[in-house]
Coordinates of C-alpha atoms in Angstrom, one line a residue:
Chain T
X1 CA 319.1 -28.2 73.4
X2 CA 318.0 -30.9 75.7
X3 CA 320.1 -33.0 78.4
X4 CA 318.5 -36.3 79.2
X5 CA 317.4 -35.9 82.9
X6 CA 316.9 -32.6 83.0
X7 CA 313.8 -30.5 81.7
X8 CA 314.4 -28.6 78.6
X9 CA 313.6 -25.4 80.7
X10 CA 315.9 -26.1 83.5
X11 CA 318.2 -26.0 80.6
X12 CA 317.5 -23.2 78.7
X13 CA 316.5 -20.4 81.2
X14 CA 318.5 -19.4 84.4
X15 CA 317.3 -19.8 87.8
X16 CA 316.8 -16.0 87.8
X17 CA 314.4 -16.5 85.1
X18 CA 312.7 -19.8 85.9
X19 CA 311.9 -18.6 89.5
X20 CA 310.6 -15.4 87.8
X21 CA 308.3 -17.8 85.7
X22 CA 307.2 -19.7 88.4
X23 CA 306.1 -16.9 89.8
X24 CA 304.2 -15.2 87.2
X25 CA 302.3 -18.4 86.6
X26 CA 301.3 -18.7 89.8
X27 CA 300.2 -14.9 90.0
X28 CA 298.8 -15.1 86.6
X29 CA 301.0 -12.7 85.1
X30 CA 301.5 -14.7 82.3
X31 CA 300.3 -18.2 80.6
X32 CA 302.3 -21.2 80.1
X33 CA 300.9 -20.2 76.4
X34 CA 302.6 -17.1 76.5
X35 CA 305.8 -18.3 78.0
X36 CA 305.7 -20.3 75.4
X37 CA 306.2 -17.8 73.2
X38 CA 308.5 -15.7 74.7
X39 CA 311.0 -18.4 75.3
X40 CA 311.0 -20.3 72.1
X41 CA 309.7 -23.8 73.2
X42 CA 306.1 -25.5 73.1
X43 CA 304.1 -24.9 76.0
X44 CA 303.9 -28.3 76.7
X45 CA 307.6 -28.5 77.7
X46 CA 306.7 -25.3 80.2
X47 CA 303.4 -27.1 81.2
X48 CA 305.7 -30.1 82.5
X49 CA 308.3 -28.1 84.1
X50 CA 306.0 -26.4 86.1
X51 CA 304.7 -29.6 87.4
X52 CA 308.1 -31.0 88.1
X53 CA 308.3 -28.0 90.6
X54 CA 307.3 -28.8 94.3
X55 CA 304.7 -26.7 95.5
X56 CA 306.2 -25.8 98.5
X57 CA 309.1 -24.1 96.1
X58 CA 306.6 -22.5 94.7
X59 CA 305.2 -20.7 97.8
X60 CA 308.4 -19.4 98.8
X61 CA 309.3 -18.3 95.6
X62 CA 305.8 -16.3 95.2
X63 CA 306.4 -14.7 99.0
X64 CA 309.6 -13.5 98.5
X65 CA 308.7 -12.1 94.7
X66 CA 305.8 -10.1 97.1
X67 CA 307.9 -9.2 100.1
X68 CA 310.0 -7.6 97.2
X69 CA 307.3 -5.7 95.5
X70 CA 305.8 -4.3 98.7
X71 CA 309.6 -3.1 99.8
X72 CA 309.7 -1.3 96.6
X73 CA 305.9 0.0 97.7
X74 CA 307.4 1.0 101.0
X75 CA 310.5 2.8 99.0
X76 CA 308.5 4.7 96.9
X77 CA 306.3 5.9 100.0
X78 CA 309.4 7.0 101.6
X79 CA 310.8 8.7 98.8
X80 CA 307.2 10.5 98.0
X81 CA 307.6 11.5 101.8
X82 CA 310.4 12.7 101.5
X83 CA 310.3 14.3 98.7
X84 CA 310.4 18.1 98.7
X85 CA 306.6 18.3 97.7
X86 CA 306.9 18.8 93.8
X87 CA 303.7 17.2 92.8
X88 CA 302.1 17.4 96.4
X89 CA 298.7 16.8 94.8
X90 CA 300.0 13.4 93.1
X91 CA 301.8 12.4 96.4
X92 CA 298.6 13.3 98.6
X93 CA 296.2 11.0 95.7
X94 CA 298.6 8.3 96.0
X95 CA 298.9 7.9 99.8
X96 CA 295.5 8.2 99.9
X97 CA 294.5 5.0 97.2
X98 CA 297.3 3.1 99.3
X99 CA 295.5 3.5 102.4
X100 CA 292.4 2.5 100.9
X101 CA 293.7 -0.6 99.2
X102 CA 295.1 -1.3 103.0
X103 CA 292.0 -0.7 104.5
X104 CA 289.9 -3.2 101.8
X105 CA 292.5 -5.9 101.9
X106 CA 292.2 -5.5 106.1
X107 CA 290.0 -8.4 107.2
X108 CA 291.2 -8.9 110.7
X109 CA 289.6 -8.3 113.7
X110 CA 291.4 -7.7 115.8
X111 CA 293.1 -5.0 113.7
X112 CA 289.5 -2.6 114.1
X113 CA 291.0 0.0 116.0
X114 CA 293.9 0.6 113.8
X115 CA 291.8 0.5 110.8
X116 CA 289.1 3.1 112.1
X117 CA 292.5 5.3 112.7
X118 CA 293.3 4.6 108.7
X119 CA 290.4 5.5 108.1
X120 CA 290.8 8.3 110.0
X121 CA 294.1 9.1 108.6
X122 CA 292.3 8.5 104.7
X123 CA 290.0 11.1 105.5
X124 CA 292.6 14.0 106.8
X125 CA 294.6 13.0 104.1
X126 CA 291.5 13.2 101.5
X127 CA 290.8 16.3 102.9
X128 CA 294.5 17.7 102.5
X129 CA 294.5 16.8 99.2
X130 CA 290.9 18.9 98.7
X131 CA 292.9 22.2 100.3
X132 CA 295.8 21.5 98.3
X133 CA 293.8 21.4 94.9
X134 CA 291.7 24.9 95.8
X135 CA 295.4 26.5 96.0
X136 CA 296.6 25.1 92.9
X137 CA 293.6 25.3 90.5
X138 CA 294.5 28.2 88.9
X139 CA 293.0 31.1 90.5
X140 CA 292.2 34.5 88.2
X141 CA 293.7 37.3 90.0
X142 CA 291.9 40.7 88.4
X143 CA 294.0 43.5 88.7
X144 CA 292.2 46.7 88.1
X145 CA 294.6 49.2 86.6
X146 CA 292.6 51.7 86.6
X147 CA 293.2 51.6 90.4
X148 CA 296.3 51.2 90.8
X149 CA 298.3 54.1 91.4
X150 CA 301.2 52.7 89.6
X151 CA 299.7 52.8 86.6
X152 CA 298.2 55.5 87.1
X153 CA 301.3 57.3 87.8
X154 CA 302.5 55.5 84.9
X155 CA 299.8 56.6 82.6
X156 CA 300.6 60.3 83.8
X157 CA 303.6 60.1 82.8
X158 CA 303.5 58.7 79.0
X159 CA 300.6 61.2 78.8
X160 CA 302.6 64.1 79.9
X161 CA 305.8 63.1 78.1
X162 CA 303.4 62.7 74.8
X163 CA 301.6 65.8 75.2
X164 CA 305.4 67.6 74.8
X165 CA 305.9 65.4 71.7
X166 CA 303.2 65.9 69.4
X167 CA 304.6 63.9 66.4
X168 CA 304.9 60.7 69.0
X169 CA 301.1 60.8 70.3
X170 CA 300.5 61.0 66.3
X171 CA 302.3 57.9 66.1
X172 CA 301.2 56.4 69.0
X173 CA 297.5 57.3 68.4
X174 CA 298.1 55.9 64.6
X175 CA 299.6 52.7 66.5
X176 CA 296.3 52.1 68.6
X177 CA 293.9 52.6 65.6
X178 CA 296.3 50.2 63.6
X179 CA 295.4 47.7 66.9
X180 CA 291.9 48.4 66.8
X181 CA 292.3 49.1 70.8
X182 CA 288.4 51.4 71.7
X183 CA 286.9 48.9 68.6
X184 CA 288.0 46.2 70.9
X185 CA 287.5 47.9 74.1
X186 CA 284.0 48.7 73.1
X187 CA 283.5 45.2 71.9
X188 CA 284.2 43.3 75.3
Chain E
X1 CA 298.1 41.5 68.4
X2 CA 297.9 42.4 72.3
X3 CA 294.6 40.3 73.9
X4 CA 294.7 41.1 77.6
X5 CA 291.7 42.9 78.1
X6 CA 293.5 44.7 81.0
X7 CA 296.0 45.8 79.1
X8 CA 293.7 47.1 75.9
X9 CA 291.8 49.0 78.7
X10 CA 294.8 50.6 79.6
X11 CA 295.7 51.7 76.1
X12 CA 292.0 52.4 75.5
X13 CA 292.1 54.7 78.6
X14 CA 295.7 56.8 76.9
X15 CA 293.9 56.6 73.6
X16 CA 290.9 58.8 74.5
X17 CA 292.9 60.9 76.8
X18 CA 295.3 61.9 74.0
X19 CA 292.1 62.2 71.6
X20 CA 289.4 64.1 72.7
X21 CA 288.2 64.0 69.8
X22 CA 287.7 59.6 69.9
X23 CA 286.2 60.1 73.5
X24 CA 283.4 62.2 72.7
X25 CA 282.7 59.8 69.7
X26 CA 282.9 56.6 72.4
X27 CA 281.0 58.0 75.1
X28 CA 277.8 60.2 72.7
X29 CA 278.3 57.6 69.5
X30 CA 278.6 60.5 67.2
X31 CA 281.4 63.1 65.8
X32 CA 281.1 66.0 68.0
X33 CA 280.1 69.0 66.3
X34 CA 282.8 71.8 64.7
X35 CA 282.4 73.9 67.5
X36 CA 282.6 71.3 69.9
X37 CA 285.6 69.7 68.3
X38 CA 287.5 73.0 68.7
X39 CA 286.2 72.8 72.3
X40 CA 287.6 69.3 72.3
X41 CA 290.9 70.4 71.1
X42 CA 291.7 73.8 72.2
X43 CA 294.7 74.3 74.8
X44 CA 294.0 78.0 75.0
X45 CA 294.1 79.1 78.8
X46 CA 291.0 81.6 78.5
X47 CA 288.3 80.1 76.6
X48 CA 285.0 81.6 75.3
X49 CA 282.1 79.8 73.8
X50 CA 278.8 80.9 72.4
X51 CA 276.6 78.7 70.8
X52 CA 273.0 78.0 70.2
X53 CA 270.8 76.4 72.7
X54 CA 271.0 72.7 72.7
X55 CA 273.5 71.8 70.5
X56 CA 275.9 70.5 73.5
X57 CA 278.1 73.3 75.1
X58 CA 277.6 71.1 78.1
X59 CA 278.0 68.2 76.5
X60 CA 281.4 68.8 75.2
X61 CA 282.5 70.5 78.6
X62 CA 281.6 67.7 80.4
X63 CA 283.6 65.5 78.2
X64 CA 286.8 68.2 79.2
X65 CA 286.1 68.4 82.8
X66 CA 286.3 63.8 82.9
X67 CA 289.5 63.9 80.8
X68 CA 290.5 66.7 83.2
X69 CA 290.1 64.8 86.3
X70 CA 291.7 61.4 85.1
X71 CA 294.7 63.8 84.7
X72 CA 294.2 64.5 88.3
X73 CA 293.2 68.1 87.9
X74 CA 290.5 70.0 90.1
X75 CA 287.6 71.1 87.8
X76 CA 285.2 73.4 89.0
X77 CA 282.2 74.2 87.4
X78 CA 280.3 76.9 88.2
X79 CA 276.3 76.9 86.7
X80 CA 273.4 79.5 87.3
X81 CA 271.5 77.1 89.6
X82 CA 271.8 74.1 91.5
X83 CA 269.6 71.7 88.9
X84 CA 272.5 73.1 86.2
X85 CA 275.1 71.6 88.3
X86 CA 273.5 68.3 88.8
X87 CA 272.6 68.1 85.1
X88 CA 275.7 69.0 84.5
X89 CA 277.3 65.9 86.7
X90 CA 275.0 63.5 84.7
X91 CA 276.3 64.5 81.4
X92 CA 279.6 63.4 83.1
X93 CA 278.6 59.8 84.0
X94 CA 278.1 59.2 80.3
X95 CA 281.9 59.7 79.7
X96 CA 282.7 57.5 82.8
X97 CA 281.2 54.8 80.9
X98 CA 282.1 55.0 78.2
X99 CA 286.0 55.6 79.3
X100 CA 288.0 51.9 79.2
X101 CA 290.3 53.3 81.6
X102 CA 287.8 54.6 84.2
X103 CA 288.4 54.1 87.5
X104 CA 286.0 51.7 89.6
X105 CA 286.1 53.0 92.9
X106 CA 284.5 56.8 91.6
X107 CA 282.4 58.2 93.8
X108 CA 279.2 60.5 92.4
X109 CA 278.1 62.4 95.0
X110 CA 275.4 65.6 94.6
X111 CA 277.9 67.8 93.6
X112 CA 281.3 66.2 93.4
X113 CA 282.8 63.7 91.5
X114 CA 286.2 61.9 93.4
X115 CA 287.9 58.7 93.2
X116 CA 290.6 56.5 95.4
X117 CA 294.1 57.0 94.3
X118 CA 292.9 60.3 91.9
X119 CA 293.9 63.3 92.6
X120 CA 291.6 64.7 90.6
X121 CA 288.3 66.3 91.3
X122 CA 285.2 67.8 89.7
X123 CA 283.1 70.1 91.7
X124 CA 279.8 71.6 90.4
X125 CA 277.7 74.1 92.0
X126 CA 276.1 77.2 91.9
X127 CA 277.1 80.2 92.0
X128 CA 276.6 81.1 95.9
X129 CA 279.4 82.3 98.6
X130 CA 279.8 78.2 98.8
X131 CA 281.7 78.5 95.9
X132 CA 284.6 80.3 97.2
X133 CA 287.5 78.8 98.8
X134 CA 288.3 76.0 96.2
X135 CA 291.5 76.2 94.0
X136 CA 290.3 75.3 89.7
X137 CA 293.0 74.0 87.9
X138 CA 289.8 74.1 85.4
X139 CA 287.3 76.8 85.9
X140 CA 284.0 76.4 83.9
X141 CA 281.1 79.1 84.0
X142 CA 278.6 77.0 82.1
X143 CA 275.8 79.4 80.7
X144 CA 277.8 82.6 81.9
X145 CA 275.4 84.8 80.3
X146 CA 273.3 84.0 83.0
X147 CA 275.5 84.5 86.0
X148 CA 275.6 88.5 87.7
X149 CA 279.0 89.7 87.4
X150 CA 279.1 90.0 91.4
X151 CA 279.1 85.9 90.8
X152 CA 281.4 85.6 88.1
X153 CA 283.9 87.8 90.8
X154 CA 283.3 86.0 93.0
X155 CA 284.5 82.3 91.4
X156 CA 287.0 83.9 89.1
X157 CA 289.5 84.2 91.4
X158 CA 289.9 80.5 92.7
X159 CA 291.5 79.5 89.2
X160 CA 295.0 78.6 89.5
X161 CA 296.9 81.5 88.5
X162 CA 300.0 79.9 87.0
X163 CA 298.3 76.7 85.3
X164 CA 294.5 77.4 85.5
X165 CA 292.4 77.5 82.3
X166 CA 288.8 79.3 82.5
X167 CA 286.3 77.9 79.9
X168 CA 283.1 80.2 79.3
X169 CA 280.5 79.2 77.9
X170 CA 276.8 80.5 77.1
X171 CA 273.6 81.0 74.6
X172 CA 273.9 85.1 74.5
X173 CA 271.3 87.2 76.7
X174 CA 271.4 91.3 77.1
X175 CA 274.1 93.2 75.4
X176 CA 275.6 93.9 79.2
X177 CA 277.5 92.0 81.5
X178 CA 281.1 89.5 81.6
X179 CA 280.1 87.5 78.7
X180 CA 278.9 90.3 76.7
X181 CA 281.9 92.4 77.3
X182 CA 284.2 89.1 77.1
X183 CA 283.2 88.0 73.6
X184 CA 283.0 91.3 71.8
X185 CA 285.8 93.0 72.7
X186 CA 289.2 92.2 71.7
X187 CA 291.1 90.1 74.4
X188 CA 293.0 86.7 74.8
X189 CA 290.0 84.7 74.7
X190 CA 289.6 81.5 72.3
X191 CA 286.3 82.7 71.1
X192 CA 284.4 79.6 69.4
X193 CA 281.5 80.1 68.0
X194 CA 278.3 77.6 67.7
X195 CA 276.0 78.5 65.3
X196 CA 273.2 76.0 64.2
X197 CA 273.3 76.8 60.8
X198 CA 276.9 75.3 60.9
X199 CA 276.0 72.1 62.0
X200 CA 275.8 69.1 59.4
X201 CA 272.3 67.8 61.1
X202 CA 269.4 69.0 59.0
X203 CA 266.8 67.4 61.5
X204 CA 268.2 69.7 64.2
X205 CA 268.1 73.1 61.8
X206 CA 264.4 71.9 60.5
X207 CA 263.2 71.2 64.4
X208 CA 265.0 74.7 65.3
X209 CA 262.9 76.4 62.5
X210 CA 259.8 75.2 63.4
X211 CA 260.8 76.9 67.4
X212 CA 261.0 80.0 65.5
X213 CA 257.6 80.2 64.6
X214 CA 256.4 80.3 68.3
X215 CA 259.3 82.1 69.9
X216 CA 259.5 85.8 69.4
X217 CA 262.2 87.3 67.6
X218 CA 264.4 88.8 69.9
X219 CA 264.4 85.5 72.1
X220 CA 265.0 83.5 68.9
X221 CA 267.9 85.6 68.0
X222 CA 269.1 85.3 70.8
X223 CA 269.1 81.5 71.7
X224 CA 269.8 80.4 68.2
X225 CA 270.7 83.0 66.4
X226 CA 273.8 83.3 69.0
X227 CA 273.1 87.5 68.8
X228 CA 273.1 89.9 71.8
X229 CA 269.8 91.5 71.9
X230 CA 268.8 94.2 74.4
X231 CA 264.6 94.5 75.9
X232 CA 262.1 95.5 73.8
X233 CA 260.9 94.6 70.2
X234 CA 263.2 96.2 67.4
X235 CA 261.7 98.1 64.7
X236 CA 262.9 95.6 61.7
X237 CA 263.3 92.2 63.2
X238 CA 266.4 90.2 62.7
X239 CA 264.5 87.5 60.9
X240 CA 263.1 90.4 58.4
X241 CA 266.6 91.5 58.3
X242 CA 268.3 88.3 57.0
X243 CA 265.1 88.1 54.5
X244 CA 266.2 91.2 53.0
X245 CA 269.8 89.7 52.9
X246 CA 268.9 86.4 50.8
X247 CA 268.9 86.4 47.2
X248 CA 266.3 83.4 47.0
X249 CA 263.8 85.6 48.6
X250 CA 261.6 87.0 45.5
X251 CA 261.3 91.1 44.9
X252 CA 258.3 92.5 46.7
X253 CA 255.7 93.6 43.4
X254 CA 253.3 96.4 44.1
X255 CA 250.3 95.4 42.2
X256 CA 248.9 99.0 41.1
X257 CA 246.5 98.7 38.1

């Protein structure tokens, strides 16, 4: 549907959605091609919309759509913080690829002494993360039985109550051949 | 199907405890012999063994005094000389290794073997006054026929009376002494009996035939003919003897004409 003075788009999509457009195509996120597409009209009506917007509207719209991504940024930093620790590991990688991304997108100069402390801060954190991944990489604990005076307690007693039972150390000797236990004993 | 090699060990270790019979076979690779199996087996609290020389008396103890010790038993063993007692202790390594459930932290020493967390002990030695003051819940006299009776007096007495088994075993010497006197007369001894005719390895009986050809009779009958023989040379030998016993053995002809 079109209205004569206004721009099909203005028409069709709600501010909601047209400032989320504007957006996009400035960021790139998507094409007037695409948009296109997804709205059901020919990119040319999108190409001259967009032009009909002032650039200055544009600006604001594109800083507020970042000052709400990086709040959600700073939510999720806050909630991995405080987090009770699940997935340490994850929580340690990410902090550590945010920091980095700070410190490459960093290009003032007058900022050097905080970003030698990010830095800094990167490298404990990096080096956390390195402790944290020996403990939880799956360590083999070997337990010699053989040693352990449990079982070997334990072993005295299924060989003293079997020794008073001779038809149960029959069955229980006829249960271990049936397992192949020395065959594989001997084998490893 | 149970995979945790821990675990099979375990059950490994309660299979050849409860089987003798599967831990000579794991730790020497073959069955053990009759006489040895009864060894093996037995349960009787005074046994007596004579066998032929080399056809594992010590073998079989040895694989008796391990099982003893994992049960946490002292075992002493008592041999006619030092060298005896060592050998003895080496025969015992092989059932170490080949036992699943062996303990790691076992200690060999000259004449001892000992382990963390084990009660159990086995002592070998000779026959001295050194001897004295342990308590056998096993007491071995390994070739006994060899040992004075003063020295068999002497170790007797530190088996446990209550619980203590005494295993005796020999190739026969003189017709005197313990082990003489213990396996012909009538008693409560196990008496088992080794005899290399009985076993199943015709290699061993041909290579014991060929000894007897360069071993005098009495000393042939004696170490693998498992009979008592006094000093001296007899007037018919025990080899003309069993000649004179064997149907196969062709009529002497006196050629007259």
């Amino acid at each position: 549907m079109s209205v004569k003075g206004r721009h099909k788009v203005d028409v069709e999509l709600t501010k909601t959605k047209r400032d989320q457009l504007v957006v996009d195509l400035v960021t790139g996120a998507t094409t007037k091609y695409a948009a296109s597409k997804e709205f059901g009209m020919s990119d040319n009506s999108i190409k001259r919309w967009f032009a009909t917007v002032p650039e200055d509207e544009k600006l604001i719209l594109v800083a507020k759509a970042k000052q709400r991504t990086e709040a959600a940024q700073r939510r999720d930093a806050a909630g991995i913080l405080m987090s009770d620790g699940d997935d340490i590991d994850n929580d340690l990688r990410w902090l550590v690829k945010r920091i980095r991304s700070a410190i490459e997108a960093c290009t003032d100069d007058d900022k050097l002494l905080e970003l030698a402390q990010m830095r800094e801060m990167r490298q404990q954190l990096m080096d956390l993360a390195k402790v944290r991944g020996m403990f939880s990489n799956k360590i083999d604990i070997a337990i010699n039985l053989a040693d352990s005076p449990q079982f070997i307690l334990l072993r005295q007693i299924i060989l003293t109550v079997l020794d008073q039972h001779p038809d149960a150390k029959a069955d229980f000797l006829l249960e271990m051949q049936k397992m192949q236990v020395l065959e594989h004993v001997s084998g490893s | 199907m149970y995979q945790d090699p821990e675990l099979l060990k375990f059950l490994g270790g309660l299979t050849v405890t409860l089987d003798p019979v599967a831990r000579f076979k794991a730790a020497m690779g073959v069955e053990p012999r009759r006489f040895q199996r009864e060894l093996l087996t037995s349960t009787s609290p005074r046994v007596i063994c004579m066998a032929s020389r080399q056809l594992g008396k010590s073998t079989a103890i040895a694989c008796i005094a391990w099982d003893a010790f994992l049960r946490g038993l002292t075992v002493v063993v008592i041999a006619p000389h030092d060298k005896q007692a060592k050998e003895f202790l080496l025969r015992v390594k092989d059932f170490r290794d080949a036992d699943p459930f062996a303990p790691r932290s076992i200690q060999f020493l000259k004449t001892e073997v000992s382990a963390a967390n084990h009660k159990g002990r086995i002592l070998a030695m000779p026959a001295t006054d050194s001897a004295r003051g342990f308590t056998a819940d096993v007491l071995v006299l390994d070739e006994a026929a060899l040992l004075q009776d003063d020295e068999i007096a002497a170790v007797t007495p530190m088996r446990n009376k209550v619980t203590g088994r005494l295993i005796v075993t020999s190739t026969p010497m003189w017709k005197e002494g313990d082990f003489y006197r213990w396996w012909t007369q009538p008693n409560n001894f196990q008496k088992i009996l080794g005899h290399y005719r009985d076993v199943d390895d015709p290699q061993l009986q041909a290579a014991i035939e060929e000894e007897r050809v360069i071993t005098p009779d009495q000393r042939f009958a004696r170490e693998y003919e498992c009979i008592f023989s006094g000093g001296g040379d007899p007037l018919i030998s025990h080899a003309t003897l069993n000649r004179a016993m064997d149907n196969k053995e062709h009529a002497l002809c006196l050629n007259l004409s």
